[in-house]
Amino acid sequence: MSYRIRSLMTALLMVLLPQVVLAASAPAVRGSGGAISSEHPEATRAGLEILQKGGNAVDAAVATALTLAVVYPEAGNLGGGGFAVVRMDGKITTLDFREVAPARATSDMYLGEDGEPISEASRVGPLAAGVPGSPTGLWELHRKHGRLPWAQVVEPARSLADGGFIVDKHLHRAIASKEEIFSRFPETAAVWLPGGKPPSVGSRMKLPDLAAALRGYAEKGPTAITTGAVAEAVERVSRRHGGILTADDLAAYKAAWREPIRFQAFGWEIASMPLPASGGIILGESLGLLERLGWQAQERYGARRRHLLIEVLRQSFADRFLMGDPTTTAVQPQDLLSDEALEERFKRIRPGQARSSEDLYPTAALVGVESHDTTHLSTVDAEGNLVALTTTINGLFGSCLYVPGAGFFLNNEMDDFAAAPGRPNMFGLVQGEANKVRPGRRMLSSMSPTIAWRSTAEGEEAVALGGRGGSRIPTNTLQVLLNIIADGDPLQSALDRPRLHHQWLPDIVQVEPDTLAPETRAALETMGHGFEVTSGTAKIEAVRRLPDGRVEAGTDPRVRATGAVLQPEL
Ligand code: GLY
């Protein structure tokens, strides 16, 4: 988005909420009453309203996430799942509300008789859908840590679904990009292609089915969605289009509180999401290797630093091949994060020469595609509690199947399983047997919600961050974190800087146009690295608490993100 448009959005929100100032451009906006960073202004506004009403960081995160389910249907959801890392009163917890495979799922459900993947089956339509975790997860997050009454936290989303919201050009374009697929499903087309076309920019979109579902959710909690008429509506539409998802699957879903992945790097404490999110382990392994490699001491934009980062990412993503649901993964976090494991991998990295990815774990390599999936939000309240929450329906609008009588899209998260082990999924990720489809299993994720903190003489400093962008999430989260904890960047600069991505396979370094100076690229090519310039990379949202207790919201300039703080400094 251009800075001009972001400024206009800033101006609009400042009119709506005079106490609020958006972080439209560097530097990050700073204040003292709490901060939100999300990908939609209405969602950020909902989170701020909840903070203003006395809610804590969890109340604000849940209200923001639920509002995204209304105004940002391409990724916000009730029909998907996610992960949250919470730091409340100094204690860290994580909630896993990832989707699971339906009871009737089978390991070969996406393979034809010839053993080849069936085109689109894991990506479009109800067979692509895992059992949604968001209705249970967001409620559970609030049950354990929320402060305001539940109904009050749901209300901003319900009221927007009921009264309607304005279709902006982003939503219009997103729908237009899926017009052909939407038109395959009459239920989707009836709502999202009114008159056979995407709703026009500036039109008001009302979602009465979603408003009704949210009303029930506010009154009764998740059973209003996972049982009764809404769950039956899910089963009905799934069955009609050849799916296997049932109301019983929804009723059986359980969110899980999990121990975070914990480690230290560059003088900071870091907590991130454990399996089935691979992001925490990738961050821990990468940071552990970078410290051993003396990365921080290298010239900041020089070829040697870039080379080491690429090699570390190559290694971490190769190790991802062995990961899966926590109950069936072929590696446990300690197998990769112990001193011995890091030391052994450290020795394999060559100071001035690229390795071949195929040598790390031999398998097929194909090129993947960029996806606009997933959305991340970060919140911090006046007491310094923080939430990093990433939620997804996987691809844009998930499976593209909208559930009438429920008001939400079903995810296409089943594509995050190794639908065909050894072959790339929609992100080009090559995955192993540990991530094969099995009923009740959680599919491996790249999501990386993370909180980092350290004590300073002036007080405690903390940052909550994460992002969207499929396999690019951990690599981009890592680089923003490095900008802060290793290089001491201010929050907004840390988000603004160009980034790179390597995911083991395909064996290519993706770079944004300004990531490398020509001479640095030439030096890296001499070492054996290959490059592809891309404008599509992950988008990171972050908030920060400063040692003096003030807070900041930063936004990724690559996306329509809106960070905001309460009570900005005068
Ligand atoms: N669906 C993207 C992820 O979970 O990594």
XYZ file of C-alpha atoms and ligand atoms in Angstrom:
575
model
C 0.000 0.000 0.000
C 1.247 3.484 -0.783
C 2.110 5.765 2.084
C -0.523 8.182 0.792
C -3.291 5.625 1.246
C -1.987 4.604 4.623
C -2.018 8.254 5.636
C -5.626 8.558 4.511
C -6.552 5.543 6.585
C -4.718 7.060 9.487
C -6.669 10.273 9.098
C -9.946 8.364 8.933
C -9.261 6.446 12.100
C -8.102 9.537 13.917
C -11.506 11.059 13.175
C -13.244 7.943 14.434
C -11.118 7.629 17.516
C -9.611 10.948 18.535
C -7.488 9.327 21.238
C -5.879 6.982 18.773
C -2.943 7.592 16.490
C -1.952 5.053 13.898
C 1.569 4.046 13.094
C 1.240 4.988 9.430
C 4.955 5.192 8.829
C 8.217 5.151 10.709
C 8.780 5.799 13.532
C 6.331 3.515 15.336
C 3.629 5.325 17.293
C 4.350 5.449 20.988
C 2.053 5.835 23.986
C 1.241 4.365 27.343
C -2.218 2.789 27.323
C -1.659 -0.324 25.252
C -1.066 -1.037 21.572
C -2.499 -3.192 18.796
C -1.044 -4.140 15.448
C -3.322 -5.948 13.008
C -3.981 -6.084 9.297
C -7.287 -4.236 9.225
C -8.230 -0.824 10.640
C -11.643 -2.015 11.878
C -10.009 -4.907 13.713
C -7.389 -2.665 15.274
C -10.144 -0.263 16.266
C -12.097 -3.085 17.923
C -9.020 -4.081 19.926
C -8.460 -0.499 21.027
C -12.070 -0.086 22.088
C -11.716 -3.145 24.265
C -8.541 -1.723 25.819
C -10.329 1.572 26.387
C -13.108 -0.273 28.194
C -10.594 -1.769 30.617
C -9.811 -4.978 28.758
C -6.373 -6.540 28.908
C -4.110 -7.669 26.043
C -5.992 -10.977 25.725
C -9.428 -9.333 25.582
C -8.076 -6.996 22.908
C -6.479 -9.844 20.929
C -9.686 -11.881 20.920
C -11.830 -8.888 19.907
C -9.343 -8.055 17.148
C -9.271 -11.645 15.873
C -13.071 -11.929 15.866
C -13.393 -8.632 14.009
C -10.925 -9.907 11.406
C -13.314 -12.852 10.925
C -15.917 -10.302 9.788
C -14.096 -7.589 7.860
C -11.124 -9.613 6.597
C -12.711 -12.877 5.462
C -9.772 -13.744 3.220
C -7.801 -14.753 6.337
C -9.650 -13.772 9.530
C -11.889 -16.599 10.546
C -14.151 -18.733 12.618
C -13.682 -21.571 10.137
C -9.931 -21.959 10.633
C -7.470 -22.105 13.482
C -4.335 -20.592 14.917
C -1.851 -20.168 17.718
C -1.376 -17.637 20.485
C 1.614 -16.887 22.678
C 0.558 -14.985 25.799
C 2.688 -13.246 28.399
C 0.439 -12.427 31.324
C 1.800 -11.146 34.646
C 5.254 -12.227 33.505
C 4.197 -15.839 32.820
C 4.295 -17.332 29.339
C 1.706 -19.726 27.956
C 0.752 -20.816 24.467
C -2.581 -21.939 23.090
C -2.807 -24.281 20.112
C -6.144 -23.982 18.334
C -4.876 -25.483 15.096
C -7.358 -27.407 12.958
C -7.269 -31.218 13.012
C -7.993 -33.775 10.299
C -11.629 -34.969 10.332
C -12.420 -38.418 11.730
C -13.005 -39.794 8.252
C -9.724 -38.481 6.803
C -7.308 -41.025 5.349
C -3.641 -40.826 4.475
C -4.302 -41.343 0.760
C -7.380 -39.151 0.430
C -5.572 -36.738 -1.905
C -3.979 -39.402 -4.107
C -5.534 -40.913 -7.211
C -5.336 -44.581 -8.151
C -2.087 -43.863 -9.966
C -0.607 -42.529 -6.718
C -0.480 -39.001 -8.109
C -2.019 -36.091 -6.132
C -5.601 -35.307 -7.204
C -5.595 -31.796 -8.568
C -6.939 -29.176 -6.119
C -8.577 -31.659 -3.724
C -6.469 -30.516 -0.757
C -6.921 -26.837 -1.661
C -10.454 -26.164 -2.928
C -13.800 -27.320 -1.544
C -14.742 -29.200 1.610
C -12.253 -32.059 1.339
C -9.570 -29.427 1.908
C -11.032 -28.400 5.266
C -9.702 -29.392 8.646
C -11.930 -29.216 11.724
C -12.052 -25.532 12.717
C -10.278 -24.618 15.962
C -10.927 -20.879 16.195
C -14.371 -20.957 17.893
C -13.017 -23.053 20.768
C -9.579 -21.441 20.783
C -10.569 -17.792 21.011
C -13.086 -18.578 23.731
C -10.527 -20.641 25.668
C -7.972 -17.852 25.438
C -10.462 -15.465 26.989
C -11.673 -18.009 29.564
C -8.170 -18.403 30.952
C -6.811 -14.880 30.673
C -9.567 -12.418 29.767
C -10.753 -9.671 32.084
C -13.903 -8.230 30.487
C -17.130 -10.252 30.159
C -17.045 -12.579 27.125
C -20.082 -11.022 25.439
C -18.414 -7.607 25.564
C -15.345 -8.966 23.768
C -17.476 -10.530 21.008
C -19.668 -7.460 20.560
C -17.504 -5.352 18.170
C -17.394 -8.230 15.670
C -21.071 -9.072 16.047
C -22.109 -5.487 15.548
C -20.005 -5.142 12.374
C -21.426 -8.361 10.909
C -24.926 -7.174 11.736
C -24.711 -3.525 10.718
C -22.284 -4.114 7.897
C -18.867 -2.809 6.950
C -17.536 -1.044 3.897
C -15.921 -3.162 1.191
C -12.517 -1.668 0.521
C -10.440 -2.158 -2.577
C -8.357 -4.883 -0.951
C -11.377 -7.045 -0.257
C -12.837 -6.271 -3.664
C -9.606 -7.330 -5.376
C -9.245 -10.424 -3.240
C -12.759 -11.564 -4.163
C -12.185 -10.708 -7.831
C -9.066 -12.887 -7.811
C -11.220 -15.843 -6.692
C -14.287 -15.126 -8.825
C -14.023 -18.301 -10.876
C -13.606 -20.564 -7.839
C -16.354 -18.759 -5.873
C -18.748 -19.286 -8.766
C -18.278 -23.066 -8.462
C -20.021 -22.948 -5.067
C -23.533 -21.426 -5.147
C -23.391 -20.849 -1.362
C -20.255 -18.740 -1.758
C -21.437 -16.913 -4.841
C -24.767 -16.000 -3.205
C -22.971 -13.908 -0.582
C -19.673 -12.894 -2.146
C -20.676 -12.436 -5.791
C -23.914 -10.455 -5.440
C -25.439 -10.065 -8.907
C -22.680 -12.366 -10.168
C -19.878 -9.897 -9.440
C -17.572 -9.060 -6.534
C -19.152 -6.423 -4.269
C -18.082 -2.989 -5.415
C -15.623 -0.835 -3.513
C -17.526 1.360 -1.058
C -20.572 -0.913 -0.846
C -21.788 -2.051 2.561
C -21.481 -5.757 3.272
C -23.790 -7.227 5.887
C -23.289 -10.808 7.070
C -26.506 -11.775 8.874
C -25.616 -15.477 9.243
C -22.298 -14.576 10.827
C -23.996 -11.984 13.054
C -26.413 -14.681 14.267
C -23.575 -17.150 14.871
C -21.661 -14.488 16.818
C -24.769 -13.659 18.858
C -25.012 -17.297 19.886
C -21.250 -17.401 20.503
C -21.512 -14.354 22.784
C -24.336 -15.977 24.745
C -23.221 -19.604 24.967
C -19.567 -19.765 23.960
C -18.168 -22.215 21.391
C -20.962 -24.785 21.619
C -23.126 -22.279 19.737
C -20.874 -23.005 16.754
C -19.506 -26.486 17.361
C -22.931 -28.025 18.066
C -26.501 -27.407 16.955
C -27.662 -25.536 13.866
C -24.306 -23.982 12.927
C -22.403 -27.282 13.131
C -25.186 -28.975 11.169
C -24.909 -26.272 8.504
C -21.198 -27.053 8.202
C -21.880 -30.770 7.782
C -24.651 -30.109 5.266
C -22.594 -27.917 2.944
C -19.586 -30.194 3.260
C -21.624 -33.286 2.343
C -23.325 -31.485 -0.546
C -19.935 -30.858 -2.165
C -18.399 -34.260 -1.452
C -16.689 -33.459 1.860
C -16.234 -35.577 4.996
C -16.487 -32.937 7.744
C -19.261 -33.678 10.249
C -20.964 -31.916 13.129
C -19.417 -34.595 15.377
C -15.952 -33.483 14.215
C -16.734 -29.932 15.319
C -18.139 -31.038 18.677
C -15.059 -33.187 19.391
C -12.502 -30.405 18.750
C -10.221 -29.456 21.656
C -7.738 -26.585 21.908
C -4.495 -27.349 23.775
C -2.402 -25.268 26.154
C 1.215 -26.110 25.423
C 4.597 -25.349 26.903
C 6.276 -22.705 24.762
C 9.564 -23.214 22.936
C 11.924 -21.235 25.208
C 15.468 -20.113 24.471
C 17.840 -17.183 24.875
C 19.563 -15.276 22.103
C 21.539 -12.052 21.957
C 20.726 -11.333 25.603
C 16.939 -11.724 25.186
C 14.536 -14.339 26.504
C 12.378 -15.706 23.725
C 9.168 -17.752 23.809
C 7.526 -19.067 20.694
C 4.979 -21.610 19.559
C 5.809 -25.312 19.780
C 4.639 -28.063 17.415
C 2.450 -28.349 15.465
C 3.799 -24.878 14.672
C 7.283 -25.334 13.274
C 8.058 -21.617 13.609
C 9.256 -21.723 17.224
C 11.738 -24.517 16.582
C 12.954 -22.866 13.369
C 13.506 -19.603 15.274
C 15.280 -21.365 18.151
C 17.517 -23.410 15.885
C 18.314 -20.467 13.614
C 19.134 -18.077 16.452
C 21.215 -20.730 18.237
C 23.241 -21.360 15.084
C 23.663 -17.665 14.273
C 25.063 -16.975 17.741
C 27.520 -19.871 17.391
C 28.561 -18.616 13.946
C 29.448 -15.165 15.308
C 26.858 -13.682 12.976
C 26.307 -10.466 14.945
C 29.970 -9.464 14.572
C 29.844 -9.624 10.761
C 29.327 -6.523 8.662
C 25.578 -5.856 8.755
C 24.826 -5.843 5.033
C 27.883 -7.812 3.930
C 27.927 -11.084 2.010
C 29.225 -13.149 4.925
C 26.281 -12.286 7.174
C 23.822 -13.034 4.391
C 25.545 -16.294 3.574
C 25.396 -17.488 7.183
C 21.739 -16.533 7.468
C 20.874 -18.418 4.261
C 22.765 -21.519 5.398
C 21.068 -21.445 8.787
C 17.628 -21.182 7.144
C 18.498 -24.016 4.761
C 19.366 -26.192 7.754
C 16.345 -25.253 9.848
C 13.900 -25.907 7.017
C 15.559 -29.223 6.173
C 14.980 -30.222 9.802
C 11.344 -29.153 9.404
C 10.963 -32.137 7.067
C 10.950 -34.370 10.156
C 8.289 -32.402 12.049
C 4.583 -32.996 12.453
C 1.830 -33.156 15.055
C 3.412 -33.253 18.561
C 2.231 -36.824 19.098
C 3.730 -38.188 15.884
C 6.639 -35.903 15.023
C 9.880 -37.619 14.046
C 11.908 -35.023 15.971
C 11.288 -33.394 19.322
C 12.370 -29.793 19.968
C 15.327 -30.905 22.094
C 16.609 -33.010 19.166
C 17.221 -29.750 17.328
C 17.715 -27.173 20.071
C 20.091 -28.980 22.443
C 23.716 -27.790 22.593
C 24.829 -31.052 20.974
C 22.378 -30.728 18.090
C 23.290 -27.087 17.465
C 27.001 -27.849 17.704
C 26.709 -30.703 15.220
C 24.804 -28.530 12.721
C 27.118 -25.571 13.298
C 30.055 -27.719 12.186
C 28.309 -28.549 8.910
C 28.000 -24.915 7.817
C 30.854 -23.779 5.577
C 32.029 -20.198 6.105
C 32.261 -19.190 2.452
C 30.418 -21.786 0.426
C 26.759 -22.589 -0.182
C 25.686 -26.165 0.479
C 23.351 -28.073 -1.795
C 19.920 -28.500 -0.224
C 19.613 -31.917 -1.826
C 22.593 -33.054 0.230
C 20.830 -32.232 3.506
C 17.874 -34.565 2.911
C 17.567 -36.004 -0.582
C 14.127 -35.511 -2.110
C 12.340 -33.842 -5.026
C 12.545 -30.069 -5.441
C 9.895 -28.009 -7.160
C 9.083 -24.335 -7.126
C 6.187 -23.151 -4.975
C 3.860 -20.217 -5.235
C 3.203 -17.219 -3.033
C -0.026 -17.179 -1.095
C -1.791 -14.350 0.726
C -2.797 -16.561 3.561
C -3.043 -16.115 7.286
C -3.115 -13.020 9.451
C -1.225 -11.993 12.565
C -2.016 -9.550 15.345
C -0.012 -8.404 18.327
C -1.312 -6.648 21.438
C 0.176 -5.151 24.569
C -1.746 -3.553 27.437
C -0.831 -0.841 29.911
C 0.413 -3.430 32.420
C 2.831 -4.884 29.886
C 0.901 -8.096 29.165
C 1.438 -9.209 25.578
C -0.232 -11.457 23.016
C 1.126 -12.664 19.677
C -1.706 -14.387 17.809
C -1.592 -15.829 14.292
C -4.729 -17.243 12.743
C -5.434 -18.731 9.352
C -7.734 -20.485 6.945
C -4.564 -21.224 4.931
C -5.110 -19.899 1.384
C -7.014 -16.746 0.526
C -10.618 -17.474 1.651
C -9.456 -20.986 2.618
C -11.300 -23.685 0.671
C -13.507 -20.939 -0.893
C -16.567 -22.808 0.403
C -18.772 -20.481 2.465
C -21.165 -22.022 4.953
C -24.693 -20.608 4.764
C -26.303 -20.625 8.190
C -22.874 -20.167 9.792
C -21.471 -17.191 7.929
C -17.858 -18.232 7.523
C -15.508 -19.857 5.025
C -14.145 -23.323 5.642
C -10.354 -23.462 5.724
C -8.150 -25.416 3.315
C -5.643 -26.287 6.017
C -5.470 -29.957 4.959
C -2.961 -28.794 2.334
C -0.539 -28.146 5.201
C -0.334 -31.894 5.696
C 2.062 -33.754 3.463
C -0.828 -34.698 1.160
C 1.803 -36.522 -0.882
C 4.970 -36.879 1.277
C 8.079 -35.663 -0.531
C 6.109 -33.418 -2.892
C 5.688 -29.670 -2.450
C 2.462 -28.122 -1.151
C 1.057 -24.696 -2.123
C 4.016 -22.993 -0.456
C 6.492 -25.265 -2.266
C 7.202 -26.874 1.109
C 8.375 -30.447 0.907
C 7.222 -32.394 3.951
C 7.720 -35.825 5.417
C 5.889 -38.874 6.777
C 5.598 -37.273 10.235
C 3.116 -34.852 8.692
C 0.962 -37.376 6.836
C -2.840 -37.084 7.020
C -4.327 -39.053 9.907
C -7.696 -38.536 11.661
C -7.439 -36.145 14.599
C -3.880 -35.149 13.737
C -2.858 -31.504 13.593
C -1.173 -30.446 10.351
C 2.282 -28.888 10.583
C 2.305 -25.092 10.434
C 4.852 -22.401 9.689
C 3.164 -19.883 11.948
C 5.514 -18.256 14.427
C 3.838 -16.046 17.030
C 6.666 -15.005 19.326
C 7.330 -12.864 22.396
C 10.821 -11.707 23.374
C 11.884 -9.728 26.437
C 14.903 -8.638 28.462
C 15.622 -6.769 31.652
C 17.491 -3.497 31.383
C 18.675 -1.070 34.049
C 15.703 1.151 33.146
C 13.079 -1.607 33.231
C 11.829 -4.512 31.182
C 11.623 -4.327 27.424
C 9.414 -6.716 25.407
C 8.202 -7.284 21.878
C 5.357 -9.434 20.475
C 5.449 -10.297 16.789
C 4.501 -12.758 14.086
C 3.228 -12.667 10.549
C 1.477 -14.058 7.545
C 2.974 -15.515 4.387
C 3.044 -19.304 4.643
C 6.550 -20.741 4.713
C 7.988 -17.230 4.740
C 6.585 -16.536 8.201
C 9.453 -17.976 10.298
C 12.213 -16.551 8.105
C 10.713 -13.069 8.121
C 9.817 -13.150 11.810
C 13.415 -14.165 12.481
C 14.850 -11.237 10.520
C 12.616 -8.646 12.181
C 13.566 -10.114 15.553
C 17.261 -10.029 14.634
C 16.932 -6.378 13.623
C 15.668 -5.647 17.135
C 17.633 -7.977 19.403
C 20.940 -8.230 17.543
C 21.116 -4.848 15.811
C 19.096 -2.640 18.159
C 16.741 -1.247 15.507
C 13.750 0.851 16.488
C 10.550 -1.152 15.976
C 9.394 0.406 12.729
C 12.833 0.273 11.079
C 13.022 -3.393 12.041
C 9.803 -3.984 10.100
C 10.687 -1.785 7.149
C 14.042 -3.337 6.208
C 14.128 -5.599 3.120
C 14.300 -9.312 3.873
C 15.275 -12.602 2.266
C 13.834 -16.099 2.364
C 15.237 -19.598 1.970
C 13.270 -22.732 2.837
C 15.700 -25.555 1.948
C 13.625 -26.582 -1.081
C 13.403 -25.135 -3.647
C 17.108 -24.310 -3.328
C 16.836 -20.636 -4.155
C 17.142 -17.450 -2.107
C 14.150 -15.164 -2.526
C 15.021 -11.507 -2.036
C 13.042 -8.316 -2.079
C 14.279 -5.807 -4.676
C 16.367 -3.810 -2.173
C 17.681 -6.658 -0.027
C 21.136 -6.973 -1.569
C 23.606 -4.483 -2.974
C 24.864 -5.662 -6.410
C 28.344 -6.412 -5.075
C 26.916 -8.412 -2.171
C 24.765 -10.447 -4.524
C 27.754 -11.069 -6.790
C 29.812 -12.276 -3.824
C 27.014 -14.594 -2.736
C 26.643 -15.963 -6.248
C 30.341 -16.754 -6.210
C 29.719 -18.764 -3.027
C 27.084 -20.778 -4.923
C 23.796 -19.110 -3.940
C 21.067 -18.573 -6.521
C 18.542 -15.722 -6.312
C 15.020 -14.866 -7.298
C 13.698 -11.333 -6.760
C 10.173 -11.239 -5.348
C 7.836 -8.563 -4.097
C 5.810 -11.157 -2.199
C 7.162 -12.047 1.178
C 5.751 -12.431 4.677
C 4.180 -9.489 6.461
C 5.004 -8.996 10.116
C 2.956 -7.194 12.794
C 4.601 -6.192 16.051
C 4.110 -4.253 19.259
C 6.765 -3.349 21.751
C 6.933 -2.348 25.386
C 9.787 0.026 26.142
C 11.792 -0.089 29.390
C 10.033 3.060 30.660
C 6.627 1.360 30.307
C 5.481 3.118 27.160
C 4.290 0.996 24.246
C 4.683 1.103 20.478
C 2.788 -0.364 17.529
C 4.712 -1.107 14.355
C 3.254 -2.071 11.002
C 4.649 -3.824 7.989
C 4.835 -1.366 5.089
C 4.252 -4.296 2.698
C 0.609 -4.654 3.686
C -2.499 -2.757 4.702
C -1.483 -3.097 8.320
C -2.671 -0.772 11.011
C -0.859 -0.446 14.273
C -2.301 1.826 16.897
C -1.664 2.882 20.472
C -3.831 4.393 23.152
C -2.997 7.704 24.793
C -0.127 8.721 22.542
C 2.514 11.028 23.863
C 1.859 14.704 23.323
N -1.404 -22.308 6.747
C -0.136 -21.746 6.917
C 0.573 -22.295 8.095
O -0.061 -22.750 9.018
O 1.764 -22.287 8.130
